[in-house]
Amino acid sequence: MGNSRAQVNKAHKTRFASKSSRNVHKISSKDKSKIAKPDRNLIKGARAARLQRNKMMREQKRAALLQEKRASSGSNSPPRVIVLFGLSESVDLSALEQDLLKLLSADGNGVLFPAIASSEYKLRATVLKAPHGDVLTCMEMAKVADLIAFVTSASSSNEEDCHIDAFGSHCLSVFRALGLPSTAVLIRDLPSELKKKNDSKKACASSLASEFPEDCKFYPADTKDELHKFLWLFKEQRLSVPHWRNQRPYLMAQKVDILADNSISGKCTLLLSGYIRARSLSVNQLVHITGAGDFQLSKIEVLKDPCPLNTRKGDIMDSDDMNETQVVSCLIPDPMKQEPLLVENVPDPLAGEQTWPTEAEMAEAERNHEERKLKRKTLPKGTSEYQAAWIVEDSDADVSESENEEDDGMVLDEGENAFNSQGRMDEFELDDDQASLSLESDEETETHSMMMDGDNLTKEQIEDEIRKIKEAHAEDEEFPDEVDTPLDVPARKRFAKYRGLKSFRTSSWDPKESLPQEYARIFAFDNFSRTQKHVLSRAREMEQNIDECIPAGSYARLHIREVPIGVANKLNIVTKTMPVTLCGLMQHESKISVLHFSLKKHDSYTAPIKAKEEMIFNLGFRQFVARPIFSSDSFNADKQKMERFLHAGRFSVASIYAPISFPPLPLIALKIKDDATSATVAAVGSLRSIDPDRIILKKIILTGYPQRVSKLKATVRYMFHNPEDVRWFKPVEVWSKCGRRGRVKEPVGTHGAMKCIFNGILQQHDTVCMSLFKRTYPKWPEKWFPMTDA
């Protein structure tokens, strides 16, 4: 017991113990003072450092806020855009627009989108009037608005929805999806009596408070003094804009010109004049014109500001045309630094996993197959066609041929005479998806099976029988994926691209397998998050280069090269009714890839939205044509189920081929009407990710009906119509609507009936189902942008 674990008792305290031994466990007063009271100079230094750090952070925030205020309301800032939107049709926006213009400027300006400088308010502003009933124009104005002034009338207080009508509510929901900038509500037609005026204003604010943000202010806007108070508060207000608008530079064109380009037929140089907003614009980056497409810049001319806030005496006599044509500086793109306009990838025909056979190789394969078939069908004299269907050949040559055929993942049956009309190459016209459903030879032959009732039915009689059974099971049709197996086409050919999955959640599916030809034309990222960080940092570095960038707030004329003449003419017409917007693009944002959006059907749209229908996607400032497919969003699976329609009341994932964009960006999906002249808002959402490897599976369910049930065994008919299809799909698991699961054992008869074994007794009224899956892809659009020709 004398080891290290031996018990050691505490020494007994005796009266003969010395004082030092009794106080050995105590801490000396000197050490105690050091522990309790650290150096005062050290404390004073840490506290001073903390205070200095907090002071520096406050100064940085104050400087950032001051810089933001100067950028938004200083003399070098672009004019603020005020959009007047009437919440009801009875509101007179023209009178309000004239009142505001009179306060801002003594004389009216004839320009459609005027920029007025007010020396009284020390403010430059552009006033836009949103047309009531035109959703697209209102949406484009909301994208560039610094302030949306919602105008309502207090005179219609006796009506039900007095302050906001259906169109106003519809547009307001679209504005929320885009992201509301700073908002204000102007109340017109208030009573002149003070008490009634206050009561009416409170009633209006109470009814509309739930529709707007909490910081939204309500202003009376009848008299000049009331509008003067509104403009003064607006001038001092700190504007808030959606985050996505500050990511890229943009320009609202105040003038559109066309410059003929003789070097390229059908092309021209488009000239857009306006103020650069949000960020600095580089002459080397690509630009996007809303609805027209992506283009390169050939030149940027910085012009003298046509609407200066501080006007000098010598400049008073200058006309607007002289100011606008006076070029201050000019930037030319550097060919070595300019971003290339690369849209589609050039596919390499030799880069695929497999090579497509040539016509000579296919002809040789068909000739060899015919020779093997003819050699295999050599029969003794006097043998009829009926005997040829069940004669079994045991020659060595046939065994070797069958072994070679098994290597192809399929087994050929000699009794294929019923499908000679389909061509003898049916078995070889199958893609890789069929190889996953390959079967091994079934040891049990049809000679051990019983003949089914109804083998001698005609095609019309079989269709009538299936229709009667489906009508009897009509109340149980809860599965929208059910499809009918055709009678005239073999199921193994009709559903050649489908395969079975043991488990939808855990079964593997190679994302690079059997990709369509369109995937050779798109781009993909190894790591999208890392690429996005690199692109954003590169954009910040590009802004620091003052030699190739135009700072925000400058008035410039952009020369956009190689614009189709038809598109330029359409833009020249569109600019008379709505603002033409241009935005700068980041690196890679002109290239095509597979984009995924979180999408929800808009409440006002009641018509069905089917997958792969053509829609117009408004993604931030960008606009392009797409044909999406919809899918579910399962977090616990690497595969998603395709949805044939966009269902109301819940979010789905829409996948499209489209130019790359970096999130976050809002989405407004427009559905083109039948007359192709206008579009309506069909869905709203946001950009989610860019991933061509996202697996979207289309599910179909083949159904059959039990004819004879014996304990765990059952004979099922009408799922297939020939025994070869039964053998082909034999590895796929079957299940019933009442919860039984089983497998296919063997075909029965010659009309596609099959014997199945289940994990329980099958009810006679039950339905036997087989789930098959295939990967689906978006539809490649005929044209990328609404204004371009297909």
GROMACS .gro file of N, CA, C and O in nm, residues 307-351:
model
  180
  307CYS      N    1  -2.779   7.085  -6.589
  307CYS     CA    2  -2.867   7.137  -6.484
  307CYS      C    3  -2.785   7.160  -6.357
  307CYS      O    4  -2.801   7.088  -6.257
  308PRO      N    5  -2.694   7.258  -6.358
  308PRO     CA    6  -2.611   7.279  -6.239
  308PRO      C    7  -2.690   7.343  -6.126
  308PRO      O    8  -2.785   7.421  -6.149
  309LEU      N    9  -2.652   7.309  -6.005
  309LEU     CA   10  -2.720   7.365  -5.889
  309LEU      C   11  -2.673   7.507  -5.861
  309LEU      O   12  -2.754   7.595  -5.831
  310ASN      N   13  -2.543   7.527  -5.872
  310ASN     CA   14  -2.485   7.660  -5.850
  310ASN      C   15  -2.447   7.720  -5.985
  310ASN      O   16  -2.345   7.684  -6.043
  311THR      N   17  -2.530   7.807  -6.035
  311THR     CA   18  -2.509   7.864  -6.168
  311THR      C   19  -2.428   7.992  -6.157
  311THR      O   20  -2.461   8.082  -6.080
  312ARG      N   21  -2.322   7.998  -6.236
  312ARG     CA   22  -2.240   8.119  -6.240
  312ARG      C   23  -2.304   8.223  -6.332
  312ARG      O   24  -2.386   8.192  -6.417
  313LYS      N   25  -2.260   8.349  -6.313
  313LYS     CA   26  -2.319   8.455  -6.393
  313LYS      C   27  -2.285   8.440  -6.540
  313LYS      O   28  -2.364   8.471  -6.628
  314GLY      N   29  -2.165   8.390  -6.571
  314GLY     CA   30  -2.127   8.376  -6.711
  314GLY      C   31  -2.197   8.262  -6.781
  314GLY      O   32  -2.201   8.257  -6.903
  315ASP      N   33  -2.253   8.170  -6.700
  315ASP     CA   34  -2.319   8.055  -6.760
  315ASP      C   35  -2.469   8.074  -6.774
  315ASP      O   36  -2.537   7.984  -6.823
  316ILE      N   37  -2.521   8.188  -6.728
  316ILE     CA   38  -2.665   8.205  -6.734
  316ILE      C   39  -2.713   8.215  -6.877
  316ILE      O   40  -2.819   8.166  -6.913
  317MET      N   41  -2.634   8.277  -6.963
  317MET     CA   42  -2.676   8.298  -7.101
  317MET      C   43  -2.658   8.175  -7.188
  317MET      O   44  -2.703   8.174  -7.302
  318ASP      N   45  -2.591   8.073  -7.135
  318ASP     CA   46  -2.569   7.953  -7.217
  318ASP      C   47  -2.700   7.877  -7.230
  318ASP      O   48  -2.776   7.864  -7.134
  319SER      N   49  -2.722   7.822  -7.343
  319SER     CA   50  -2.843   7.741  -7.365
  319SER      C   51  -2.817   7.598  -7.322
  319SER      O   52  -2.704   7.554  -7.305
  320ASP      N   53  -2.927   7.523  -7.312
  320ASP     CA   54  -2.914   7.383  -7.271
  320ASP      C   55  -2.842   7.300  -7.376
  320ASP      O   56  -2.766   7.209  -7.345
  321ASP      N   57  -2.866   7.330  -7.503
  321ASP     CA   58  -2.800   7.254  -7.608
  321ASP      C   59  -2.650   7.276  -7.606
  321ASP      O   60  -2.571   7.184  -7.628
  322MET      N   61  -2.609   7.399  -7.579
  322MET     CA   62  -2.466   7.427  -7.571
  322MET      C   63  -2.402   7.353  -7.454
  322MET      O   64  -2.292   7.299  -7.464
  323ASN      N   65  -2.473   7.350  -7.343
  323ASN     CA   66  -2.419   7.280  -7.226
  323ASN      C   67  -2.406   7.132  -7.251
  323ASN      O   68  -2.310   7.068  -7.212
  324GLU      N   69  -2.508   7.074  -7.318
  324GLU     CA   70  -2.508   6.930  -7.332
  324GLU      C   71  -2.405   6.882  -7.434
  324GLU      O   72  -2.356   6.772  -7.425
  325THR      N   73  -2.373   6.965  -7.529
  325THR     CA   74  -2.277   6.924  -7.631
  325THR      C   75  -2.135   6.957  -7.592
  325THR      O   76  -2.041   6.921  -7.665
  326GLN      N   77  -2.115   7.025  -7.483
  326GLN     CA   78  -1.980   7.060  -7.441
  326GLN      C   79  -1.916   6.942  -7.369
  326GLN      O   80  -1.961   6.902  -7.261
  327VAL      N   81  -1.814   6.884  -7.429
  327VAL     CA   82  -1.749   6.764  -7.376
  327VAL      C   83  -1.636   6.807  -7.282
  327VAL      O   84  -1.546   6.883  -7.321
  328VAL      N   85  -1.642   6.758  -7.160
  328VAL     CA   86  -1.539   6.790  -7.062
  328VAL      C   87  -1.421   6.696  -7.075
  328VAL      O   88  -1.304   6.737  -7.075
  329SER      N   89  -1.449   6.567  -7.084
  329SER     CA   90  -1.343   6.466  -7.099
  329SER      C   91  -1.401   6.346  -7.173
  329SER      O   92  -1.522   6.334  -7.189
  330CYS      N   93  -1.311   6.261  -7.219
  330CYS     CA   94  -1.353   6.144  -7.297
  330CYS      C   95  -1.267   6.025  -7.257
  330CYS      O   96  -1.145   6.037  -7.241
  331LEU      N   97  -1.332   5.909  -7.239
  331LEU     CA   98  -1.262   5.785  -7.203
  331LEU      C   99  -1.280   5.683  -7.314
  331LEU      O  100  -1.393   5.662  -7.363
  332ILE      N  101  -1.170   5.620  -7.352
  332ILE     CA  102  -1.170   5.516  -7.456
  332ILE      C  103  -1.133   5.384  -7.389
  332ILE      O  104  -1.039   5.379  -7.308
  333PRO      N  105  -1.202   5.276  -7.420
  333PRO     CA  106  -1.169   5.147  -7.354
  333PRO      C  107  -1.034   5.093  -7.397
  333PRO      O  108  -0.989   5.116  -7.511
  334ASP      N  109  -0.971   5.024  -7.307
  334ASP     CA  110  -0.843   4.958  -7.334
  334ASP      C  111  -0.872   4.817  -7.384
  334ASP      O  112  -0.935   4.738  -7.314
  335PRO      N  113  -0.829   4.782  -7.506
  335PRO     CA  114  -0.859   4.647  -7.558
  335PRO      C  115  -0.805   4.535  -7.470
  335PRO      O  116  -0.861   4.424  -7.469
  336MET      N  117  -0.698   4.560  -7.395
  336MET     CA  118  -0.642   4.455  -7.310
  336MET      C  119  -0.722   4.437  -7.181
  336MET      O  120  -0.720   4.330  -7.121
  337LYS      N  121  -0.792   4.541  -7.137
  337LYS     CA  122  -0.866   4.534  -7.012
  337LYS      C  123  -1.016   4.522  -7.031
  337LYS      O  124  -1.087   4.489  -6.936
  338GLN      N  125  -1.065   4.550  -7.152
  338GLN     CA  126  -1.209   4.550  -7.173
  338GLN      C  127  -1.268   4.410  -7.159
  338GLN      O  128  -1.213   4.312  -7.210
  339GLU      N  129  -1.379   4.403  -7.091
  339GLU     CA  130  -1.446   4.275  -7.069
  339GLU      C  131  -1.504   4.225  -7.201
  339GLU      O  132  -1.578   4.296  -7.270
  340PRO      N  133  -1.473   4.100  -7.242
  340PRO     CA  134  -1.527   4.050  -7.369
  340PRO      C  135  -1.676   4.019  -7.357
  340PRO      O  136  -1.724   3.976  -7.253
  341LEU      N  137  -1.747   4.040  -7.466
  341LEU     CA  138  -1.891   4.010  -7.470
  341LEU      C  139  -1.907   3.863  -7.507
  341LEU      O  140  -1.936   3.827  -7.621
  342LEU      N  141  -1.890   3.777  -7.409
  342LEU     CA  142  -1.898   3.632  -7.429
  342LEU      C  143  -2.029   3.584  -7.371
  342LEU      O  144  -2.055   3.599  -7.251
  343VAL      N  145  -2.114   3.527  -7.455
  343VAL     CA  146  -2.247   3.484  -7.413
  343VAL      C  147  -2.254   3.332  -7.398
  343VAL      O  148  -2.283   3.280  -7.291
  344GLU      N  149  -2.226   3.261  -7.504
  344GLU     CA  150  -2.234   3.114  -7.503
  344GLU      C  151  -2.094   3.055  -7.516
  344GLU      O  152  -2.005   3.112  -7.580
  345ASN      N  153  -2.079   2.940  -7.457
  345ASN     CA  154  -1.954   2.866  -7.469
  345ASN      C  155  -1.949   2.794  -7.604
  345ASN      O  156  -2.053   2.748  -7.654
  346VAL      N  157  -1.832   2.785  -7.661
  346VAL     CA  158  -1.815   2.713  -7.788
  346VAL      C  159  -1.789   2.566  -7.755
  346VAL      O  160  -1.685   2.532  -7.698
  347PRO      N  161  -1.884   2.477  -7.784
  347PRO     CA  162  -1.864   2.337  -7.743
  347PRO      C  163  -1.755   2.267  -7.822
  347PRO      O  164  -1.736   2.294  -7.942
  348ASP      N  165  -1.683   2.182  -7.755
  348ASP     CA  166  -1.580   2.100  -7.817
  348ASP      C  167  -1.640   1.963  -7.845
  348ASP      O  168  -1.676   1.890  -7.751
  349PRO      N  169  -1.653   1.922  -7.970
  349PRO     CA  170  -1.718   1.793  -7.998
  349PRO      C  171  -1.639   1.673  -7.947
  349PRO      O  172  -1.695   1.565  -7.933
  350LEU      N  173  -1.511   1.691  -7.918
  350LEU     CA  174  -1.428   1.580  -7.871
  350LEU      C  175  -1.414   1.577  -7.719
  350LEU      O  176  -1.341   1.493  -7.666
  351ALA      N  177  -1.480   1.669  -7.649
  351ALA     CA  178  -1.463   1.677  -7.505
  351ALA      C  179  -1.561   1.593  -7.428
  351ALA      O  180  -1.552   1.584  -7.307
   0.00000   0.00000   0.00000
